[in-house]
Amino acid sequence: MLVRHSNRLLRRLFWCSAFIIFYSNNTSFALQNTPPKKIASVILKEKTENPDTRSLGVIETLFNDARQGIAQSPFASGWKGFSQLELAHTYSQPDHFSKARLRTQLTHDGQLNRYIKWRASARFDYDAIHDLSNFYPHAVRKDQRQEIFLRENFVDISAGNFDFRIGRQHIIWGEMVGLFFADVVSAKDMREWVLPSFDIIRIPQWAVRAEYSKNDFHVDLVWIPFASFDEIGKPGAEFFPFSLPVSASFLNEDRSGRNPANSNYGLRLSRLIKGWDVSTFYYHSLDASPTFYRISALAEPLVFQARHDQIDQAGGTMTKDLGLVVLKGELVYTDGRKFNALNQIQHGLVKQNTLDYALGLDFNLPTDIRLNLQFFQRVFFSHDRDIIPDKRESGGSILLSGELRKNLEAQALLIHSLNHSDLMFRQRITWKLEKNWHIAFGADIFDGRSRGLFGRFDNNDRVYTELRLSF
């Protein structure tokens, strides 16, 4: 059986590798054999896709015919993407290989004219570890073996100060280091928790988005008729989010509320005021993060089901460049979210309104070294003693990154609870082999109590390597 799985793996890796090599070679050939005038037209096309350089005037007209002449070139028609091989070994007991994944993503950008543009994008993931090993339960292997993802697929329409985007898209209202706070619209793939890069974690939403910009003022209006939810995996997976210290079984996740009658919608206003980039927002949604309902009777063995409740969120962000340091902050008030309680009455849930906020300082030190410091806190209003978190859960983080030598970069991130001995420590070294190639080596370490934010993953300490081709 192992031989059969190995042969299947080799065939898949062969065809994926062949595709990457063929594509990258053809892209290079197309560029090397394109006359200078046509290359110039490609550069102009890239500029027209940047809102800051839409007016090209005479130059655009001059090269318009040349641009049309290379529409069939993979380079000129807007193809881009990456292929990435990821290997991981979990060394905590029980010791095992936990990942052998190949990710390949293709994105194509195009435009009908200067007012209408579009994007089509998809990603294929295949994790060979679930063919080579029976370490994980069958449901986990089936869920994480292979997937085809629709990434961003949308049409952009520009009309003066108004811009409209219709389709599957990323809507990012906030971004801090290491964790998510004001990024309330994005659904997330949490099957590796927050370990992958955020562009891998984020799941686009099917949305209609209208934006208005004038001078330093910006309005962002969002309607999501069919919401995307977080991908949390199956019970038995390494980062399955259920954290109560009890033995339980689980029904399939309930996503029946995902329809236009339960649409998500939100409004964000932002403005630049004397160097302060500030925003405020309101967002109503089916919570992308599931709540685990106990559906069994009190005298019966515990059975839970993940469901998605309606919540309301309001908050804001701010950024200020102070010269040697950049100050960032995010704040989110959430109404309607429920939390699991140790007392199993009322479906084992307690409704708690919360306030999450984070403050960060980003220092640019000599020799291109970056230092980021953050403080964050979640406050529970009308705190119920039966829930696991404290009334105020505080934490801090330190990120240090920089270039050790030419083409060799190092990064270390420590996130630590200030309430408990609970932490995540991440280290990574990246070597840029060539212009489009890099290889990385790293380790992810968790420590803390079994019910802590990080300590619940204490048995998931791992080392990993990553080889990536961008094109």
PDB file of C-alpha atoms in Angstrom, residues 25-224:
ATOM      1  CA  ASN A  25      10.641  28.757 -19.024  1.00  0.00           C
ATOM      2  CA  ASN A  26       7.965  29.954 -21.451  1.00  0.00           C
ATOM      3  CA  THR A  27       7.533  33.189 -19.526  1.00  0.00           C
ATOM      4  CA  SER A  28      11.280  33.868 -19.679  1.00  0.00           C
ATOM      5  CA  PHE A  29      11.349  32.951 -23.408  1.00  0.00           C
ATOM      6  CA  ALA A  30       8.459  35.294 -24.144  1.00  0.00           C
ATOM      7  CA  LEU A  31      10.195  38.169 -22.392  1.00  0.00           C
ATOM      8  CA  GLN A  32      13.612  37.531 -23.922  1.00  0.00           C
ATOM      9  CA  ASN A  33      12.150  37.437 -27.435  1.00  0.00           C
ATOM     10  CA  THR A  34       9.880  40.457 -27.099  1.00  0.00           C
ATOM     11  CA  PRO A  35      11.029  43.593 -28.930  1.00  0.00           C
ATOM     12  CA  PRO A  36      11.826  46.618 -26.725  1.00  0.00           C
ATOM     13  CA  LYS A  37       8.732  48.479 -27.877  1.00  0.00           C
ATOM     14  CA  LYS A  38       6.517  45.599 -26.778  1.00  0.00           C
ATOM     15  CA  ILE A  39       8.283  45.316 -23.436  1.00  0.00           C
ATOM     16  CA  ALA A  40       7.649  49.015 -22.917  1.00  0.00           C
ATOM     17  CA  SER A  41       3.965  48.473 -23.588  1.00  0.00           C
ATOM     18  CA  VAL A  42       3.902  45.737 -20.945  1.00  0.00           C
ATOM     19  CA  ILE A  43       5.386  48.140 -18.405  1.00  0.00           C
ATOM     20  CA  LEU A  44       2.763  50.720 -19.305  1.00  0.00           C
ATOM     21  CA  LYS A  45       0.032  48.142 -18.827  1.00  0.00           C
ATOM     22  CA  GLU A  46       1.289  47.429 -15.318  1.00  0.00           C
ATOM     23  CA  LYS A  47       1.195  51.157 -14.595  1.00  0.00           C
ATOM     24  CA  THR A  48      -2.421  51.484 -15.750  1.00  0.00           C
ATOM     25  CA  GLU A  49      -3.360  48.912 -13.117  1.00  0.00           C
ATOM     26  CA  ASN A  50      -1.982  51.207 -10.424  1.00  0.00           C
ATOM     27  CA  PRO A  51      -4.541  53.890  -9.446  1.00  0.00           C
ATOM     28  CA  ASP A  52      -1.743  56.425  -8.998  1.00  0.00           C
ATOM     29  CA  THR A  53      -0.677  56.185 -12.666  1.00  0.00           C
ATOM     30  CA  ARG A  54      -3.931  55.791 -14.588  1.00  0.00           C
ATOM     31  CA  SER A  55      -3.451  58.863 -16.829  1.00  0.00           C
ATOM     32  CA  LEU A  56      -0.826  57.999 -19.383  1.00  0.00           C
ATOM     33  CA  GLY A  57      -2.074  60.366 -22.083  1.00  0.00           C
ATOM     34  CA  VAL A  58       0.025  60.423 -25.268  1.00  0.00           C
ATOM     35  CA  ILE A  59       2.311  57.620 -24.063  1.00  0.00           C
ATOM     36  CA  GLU A  60      -0.601  55.208 -23.690  1.00  0.00           C
ATOM     37  CA  THR A  61      -1.872  56.038 -27.194  1.00  0.00           C
ATOM     38  CA  LEU A  62       1.621  55.681 -28.627  1.00  0.00           C
ATOM     39  CA  PHE A  63       2.003  52.077 -27.416  1.00  0.00           C
ATOM     40  CA  ASN A  64      -1.632  50.953 -27.635  1.00  0.00           C
ATOM     41  CA  ASP A  65      -1.180  49.017 -30.877  1.00  0.00           C
ATOM     42  CA  ALA A  66       1.980  47.345 -29.588  1.00  0.00           C
ATOM     43  CA  ARG A  67       0.192  46.255 -26.395  1.00  0.00           C
ATOM     44  CA  GLN A  68      -2.527  44.552 -28.448  1.00  0.00           C
ATOM     45  CA  GLY A  69       0.109  42.784 -30.513  1.00  0.00           C
ATOM     46  CA  ILE A  70       1.435  40.786 -27.526  1.00  0.00           C
ATOM     47  CA  ALA A  71      -1.897  39.940 -25.900  1.00  0.00           C
ATOM     48  CA  GLN A  72      -1.165  36.232 -26.270  1.00  0.00           C
ATOM     49  CA  SER A  73       2.169  36.382 -24.425  1.00  0.00           C
ATOM     50  CA  PRO A  74       1.908  34.861 -20.911  1.00  0.00           C
ATOM     51  CA  PHE A  75       4.096  37.646 -19.556  1.00  0.00           C
ATOM     52  CA  ALA A  76       2.187  40.450 -21.208  1.00  0.00           C
ATOM     53  CA  SER A  77      -1.310  39.163 -20.471  1.00  0.00           C
ATOM     54  CA  GLY A  78      -0.875  39.481 -16.712  1.00  0.00           C
ATOM     55  CA  TRP A  79      -0.137  35.939 -15.502  1.00  0.00           C
ATOM     56  CA  LYS A  80       1.564  35.673 -12.123  1.00  0.00           C
ATOM     57  CA  GLY A  81       1.660  33.297  -9.182  1.00  0.00           C
ATOM     58  CA  PHE A  82       3.807  30.996  -7.106  1.00  0.00           C
ATOM     59  CA  SER A  83       4.519  27.357  -6.384  1.00  0.00           C
ATOM     60  CA  GLN A  84       5.626  26.462  -2.882  1.00  0.00           C
ATOM     61  CA  LEU A  85       6.767  23.192  -1.293  1.00  0.00           C
ATOM     62  CA  GLU A  86       6.349  23.021   2.506  1.00  0.00           C
ATOM     63  CA  LEU A  87       7.752  20.281   4.753  1.00  0.00           C
ATOM     64  CA  ALA A  88       7.209  20.134   8.536  1.00  0.00           C
ATOM     65  CA  HIS A  89       8.197  17.746  11.311  1.00  0.00           C
ATOM     66  CA  THR A  90       6.424  17.907  14.680  1.00  0.00           C
ATOM     67  CA  TYR A  91       8.994  16.882  17.270  1.00  0.00           C
ATOM     68  CA  SER A  92       6.816  16.986  20.392  1.00  0.00           C
ATOM     69  CA  GLN A  93       5.438  13.623  21.477  1.00  0.00           C
ATOM     70  CA  PRO A  94       4.291  11.814  19.499  1.00  0.00           C
ATOM     71  CA  ASP A  95       7.069  12.623  17.023  1.00  0.00           C
ATOM     72  CA  HIS A  96       5.822  12.656  13.399  1.00  0.00           C
ATOM     73  CA  PHE A  97       6.017  14.355  10.010  1.00  0.00           C
ATOM     74  CA  SER A  98       3.090  16.756   9.882  1.00  0.00           C
ATOM     75  CA  LYS A  99       3.249  18.353   6.422  1.00  0.00           C
ATOM     76  CA  ALA A 100       4.484  17.702   2.900  1.00  0.00           C
ATOM     77  CA  ARG A 101       2.371  20.223   1.023  1.00  0.00           C
ATOM     78  CA  LEU A 102       2.688  21.651  -2.460  1.00  0.00           C
ATOM     79  CA  ARG A 103       0.806  24.903  -3.071  1.00  0.00           C
ATOM     80  CA  THR A 104       0.460  26.334  -6.563  1.00  0.00           C
ATOM     81  CA  GLN A 105      -1.429  29.553  -7.271  1.00  0.00           C
ATOM     82  CA  LEU A 106      -2.131  31.254 -10.591  1.00  0.00           C
ATOM     83  CA  THR A 107      -3.521  34.769 -10.983  1.00  0.00           C
ATOM     84  CA  HIS A 108      -4.472  36.530 -14.192  1.00  0.00           C
ATOM     85  CA  ASP A 109      -5.129  40.286 -14.349  1.00  0.00           C
ATOM     86  CA  GLY A 110      -6.733  41.905 -17.351  1.00  0.00           C
ATOM     87  CA  GLN A 111      -8.729  44.929 -18.462  1.00  0.00           C
ATOM     88  CA  LEU A 112     -11.357  45.703 -21.056  1.00  0.00           C
ATOM     89  CA  ASN A 113     -10.524  49.410 -21.027  1.00  0.00           C
ATOM     90  CA  ARG A 114      -9.185  51.989 -18.599  1.00  0.00           C
ATOM     91  CA  TYR A 115     -12.419  51.840 -16.577  1.00  0.00           C
ATOM     92  CA  ILE A 116     -13.073  48.098 -16.374  1.00  0.00           C
ATOM     93  CA  LYS A 117     -10.510  45.604 -15.063  1.00  0.00           C
ATOM     94  CA  TRP A 118     -10.731  42.049 -13.819  1.00  0.00           C
ATOM     95  CA  ARG A 119      -8.856  39.328 -11.963  1.00  0.00           C
ATOM     96  CA  ALA A 120      -9.115  35.526 -11.984  1.00  0.00           C
ATOM     97  CA  SER A 121      -7.186  33.446  -9.481  1.00  0.00           C
ATOM     98  CA  ALA A 122      -7.119  29.886  -8.131  1.00  0.00           C
ATOM     99  CA  ARG A 123      -4.863  27.771  -5.936  1.00  0.00           C
ATOM    100  CA  PHE A 124      -4.261  24.040  -5.718  1.00  0.00           C
ATOM    101  CA  ASP A 125      -2.968  22.470  -2.495  1.00  0.00           C
ATOM    102  CA  TYR A 126      -1.860  18.864  -2.138  1.00  0.00           C
ATOM    103  CA  ASP A 127      -0.456  17.494   1.129  1.00  0.00           C
ATOM    104  CA  ALA A 128       1.304  14.161   0.522  1.00  0.00           C
ATOM    105  CA  ILE A 129       1.601  13.434   4.240  1.00  0.00           C
ATOM    106  CA  HIS A 130      -2.015  12.260   4.237  1.00  0.00           C
ATOM    107  CA  ASP A 131      -1.217   9.656   1.565  1.00  0.00           C
ATOM    108  CA  LEU A 132       2.050   8.527   3.122  1.00  0.00           C
ATOM    109  CA  SER A 133       0.939   8.312   6.752  1.00  0.00           C
ATOM    110  CA  ASN A 134      -2.074   7.176   8.768  1.00  0.00           C
ATOM    111  CA  PHE A 135      -1.128   9.305  11.780  1.00  0.00           C
ATOM    112  CA  TYR A 136      -4.195  11.532  11.461  1.00  0.00           C
ATOM    113  CA  PRO A 137      -7.847  10.360  11.580  1.00  0.00           C
ATOM    114  CA  HIS A 138      -9.507   9.587   8.268  1.00  0.00           C
ATOM    115  CA  ALA A 139     -11.685  12.736   8.394  1.00  0.00           C
ATOM    116  CA  VAL A 140      -8.589  14.931   8.835  1.00  0.00           C
ATOM    117  CA  ARG A 141      -6.730  13.254   5.972  1.00  0.00           C
ATOM    118  CA  LYS A 142      -9.747  13.654   3.687  1.00  0.00           C
ATOM    119  CA  ASP A 143     -10.184  17.309   4.658  1.00  0.00           C
ATOM    120  CA  GLN A 144      -6.548  18.345   4.190  1.00  0.00           C
ATOM    121  CA  ARG A 145      -5.208  15.996   1.494  1.00  0.00           C
ATOM    122  CA  GLN A 146      -5.991  18.121  -1.549  1.00  0.00           C
ATOM    123  CA  GLU A 147      -8.102  21.148  -2.404  1.00  0.00           C
ATOM    124  CA  ILE A 148      -8.741  23.597  -5.215  1.00  0.00           C
ATOM    125  CA  PHE A 149      -9.418  27.120  -3.941  1.00  0.00           C
ATOM    126  CA  LEU A 150     -11.005  29.983  -5.814  1.00  0.00           C
ATOM    127  CA  ARG A 151      -8.998  32.978  -4.733  1.00  0.00           C
ATOM    128  CA  GLU A 152      -9.765  36.523  -5.904  1.00  0.00           C
ATOM    129  CA  ASN A 153     -12.128  36.576  -8.902  1.00  0.00           C
ATOM    130  CA  PHE A 154     -13.671  39.965  -9.488  1.00  0.00           C
ATOM    131  CA  VAL A 155     -14.500  42.812 -11.869  1.00  0.00           C
ATOM    132  CA  ASP A 156     -13.430  46.389 -11.096  1.00  0.00           C
ATOM    133  CA  ILE A 157     -15.385  49.355 -12.465  1.00  0.00           C
ATOM    134  CA  SER A 158     -14.039  52.887 -12.074  1.00  0.00           C
ATOM    135  CA  ALA A 159     -16.282  55.959 -12.406  1.00  0.00           C
ATOM    136  CA  GLY A 160     -14.646  59.198 -11.322  1.00  0.00           C
ATOM    137  CA  ASN A 161     -14.339  59.269  -7.555  1.00  0.00           C
ATOM    138  CA  PHE A 162     -16.246  55.992  -7.274  1.00  0.00           C
ATOM    139  CA  ASP A 163     -14.837  52.476  -7.637  1.00  0.00           C
ATOM    140  CA  PHE A 164     -16.885  49.273  -7.618  1.00  0.00           C
ATOM    141  CA  ARG A 165     -15.603  45.736  -7.159  1.00  0.00           C
ATOM    142  CA  ILE A 166     -17.929  42.769  -7.693  1.00  0.00           C
ATOM    143  CA  GLY A 167     -16.918  39.169  -7.007  1.00  0.00           C
ATOM    144  CA  ARG A 168     -14.679  37.161  -4.708  1.00  0.00           C
ATOM    145  CA  GLN A 169     -12.194  39.527  -3.076  1.00  0.00           C
ATOM    146  CA  HIS A 170     -10.044  40.329  -0.062  1.00  0.00           C
ATOM    147  CA  ILE A 171     -11.399  43.114   2.144  1.00  0.00           C
ATOM    148  CA  ILE A 172      -8.743  44.007   4.717  1.00  0.00           C
ATOM    149  CA  TRP A 173      -9.635  46.646   7.294  1.00  0.00           C
ATOM    150  CA  GLY A 174      -6.698  46.119   9.626  1.00  0.00           C
ATOM    151  CA  GLU A 175      -3.378  44.335  10.013  1.00  0.00           C
ATOM    152  CA  MET A 176      -1.088  43.964  13.002  1.00  0.00           C
ATOM    153  CA  VAL A 177       1.872  41.616  13.522  1.00  0.00           C
ATOM    154  CA  GLY A 178       1.254  37.958  14.287  1.00  0.00           C
ATOM    155  CA  LEU A 179      -2.464  38.060  15.213  1.00  0.00           C
ATOM    156  CA  PHE A 180      -5.758  39.418  13.829  1.00  0.00           C
ATOM    157  CA  PHE A 181      -7.704  42.286  15.421  1.00  0.00           C
ATOM    158  CA  ALA A 182      -9.534  44.794  13.147  1.00  0.00           C
ATOM    159  CA  ASP A 183      -9.416  42.467  10.134  1.00  0.00           C
ATOM    160  CA  VAL A 184     -13.060  41.572  10.809  1.00  0.00           C
ATOM    161  CA  VAL A 185     -14.294  41.015   7.235  1.00  0.00           C
ATOM    162  CA  SER A 186     -11.789  38.359   6.191  1.00  0.00           C
ATOM    163  CA  ALA A 187     -12.564  34.695   6.695  1.00  0.00           C
ATOM    164  CA  LYS A 188      -9.476  32.672   7.541  1.00  0.00           C
ATOM    165  CA  ASP A 189      -8.031  29.215   6.969  1.00  0.00           C
ATOM    166  CA  MET A 190      -7.138  28.303  10.558  1.00  0.00           C
ATOM    167  CA  ARG A 191      -6.114  24.684   9.970  1.00  0.00           C
ATOM    168  CA  GLU A 192      -2.528  25.762  10.719  1.00  0.00           C
ATOM    169  CA  TRP A 193      -3.756  28.500  13.035  1.00  0.00           C
ATOM    170  CA  VAL A 194      -1.758  31.745  12.456  1.00  0.00           C
ATOM    171  CA  LEU A 195       1.458  30.050  11.278  1.00  0.00           C
ATOM    172  CA  PRO A 196       1.230  30.553   7.483  1.00  0.00           C
ATOM    173  CA  SER A 197       1.598  34.030   6.008  1.00  0.00           C
ATOM    174  CA  PHE A 198      -1.548  36.140   6.201  1.00  0.00           C
ATOM    175  CA  ASP A 199      -2.015  36.092   2.412  1.00  0.00           C
ATOM    176  CA  ILE A 200      -2.299  32.291   2.655  1.00  0.00           C
ATOM    177  CA  ILE A 201      -4.583  32.374   5.709  1.00  0.00           C
ATOM    178  CA  ARG A 202      -7.093  34.899   4.396  1.00  0.00           C
ATOM    179  CA  ILE A 203     -10.118  33.546   2.496  1.00  0.00           C
ATOM    180  CA  PRO A 204     -11.749  35.978   0.031  1.00  0.00           C
ATOM    181  CA  GLN A 205     -15.411  36.923   0.401  1.00  0.00           C
ATOM    182  CA  TRP A 206     -18.084  36.965  -2.326  1.00  0.00           C
ATOM    183  CA  ALA A 207     -18.926  40.651  -2.089  1.00  0.00           C
ATOM    184  CA  VAL A 208     -20.187  43.795  -3.753  1.00  0.00           C
ATOM    185  CA  ARG A 209     -17.964  46.689  -2.723  1.00  0.00           C
ATOM    186  CA  ALA A 210     -18.348  50.408  -3.421  1.00  0.00           C
ATOM    187  CA  GLU A 211     -15.597  52.908  -2.600  1.00  0.00           C
ATOM    188  CA  TYR A 212     -15.583  56.693  -2.751  1.00  0.00           C
ATOM    189  CA  SER A 213     -12.374  58.715  -2.560  1.00  0.00           C
ATOM    190  CA  LYS A 214     -11.872  62.454  -2.546  1.00  0.00           C
ATOM    191  CA  ASN A 215      -8.747  64.217  -1.372  1.00  0.00           C
ATOM    192  CA  ASP A 216      -7.836  62.569   1.963  1.00  0.00           C
ATOM    193  CA  PHE A 217     -11.310  61.108   2.626  1.00  0.00           C
ATOM    194  CA  HIS A 218     -12.346  57.531   1.789  1.00  0.00           C
ATOM    195  CA  VAL A 219     -15.627  55.596   2.147  1.00  0.00           C
ATOM    196  CA  ASP A 220     -15.829  51.799   1.855  1.00  0.00           C
ATOM    197  CA  LEU A 221     -19.271  50.122   1.685  1.00  0.00           C
ATOM    198  CA  VAL A 222     -19.472  46.305   1.626  1.00  0.00           C
ATOM    199  CA  TRP A 223     -22.319  43.809   1.046  1.00  0.00           C
ATOM    200  CA  ILE A 224     -21.653  40.059   1.283  1.00  0.00           C
TER     201      ILE A 224
END
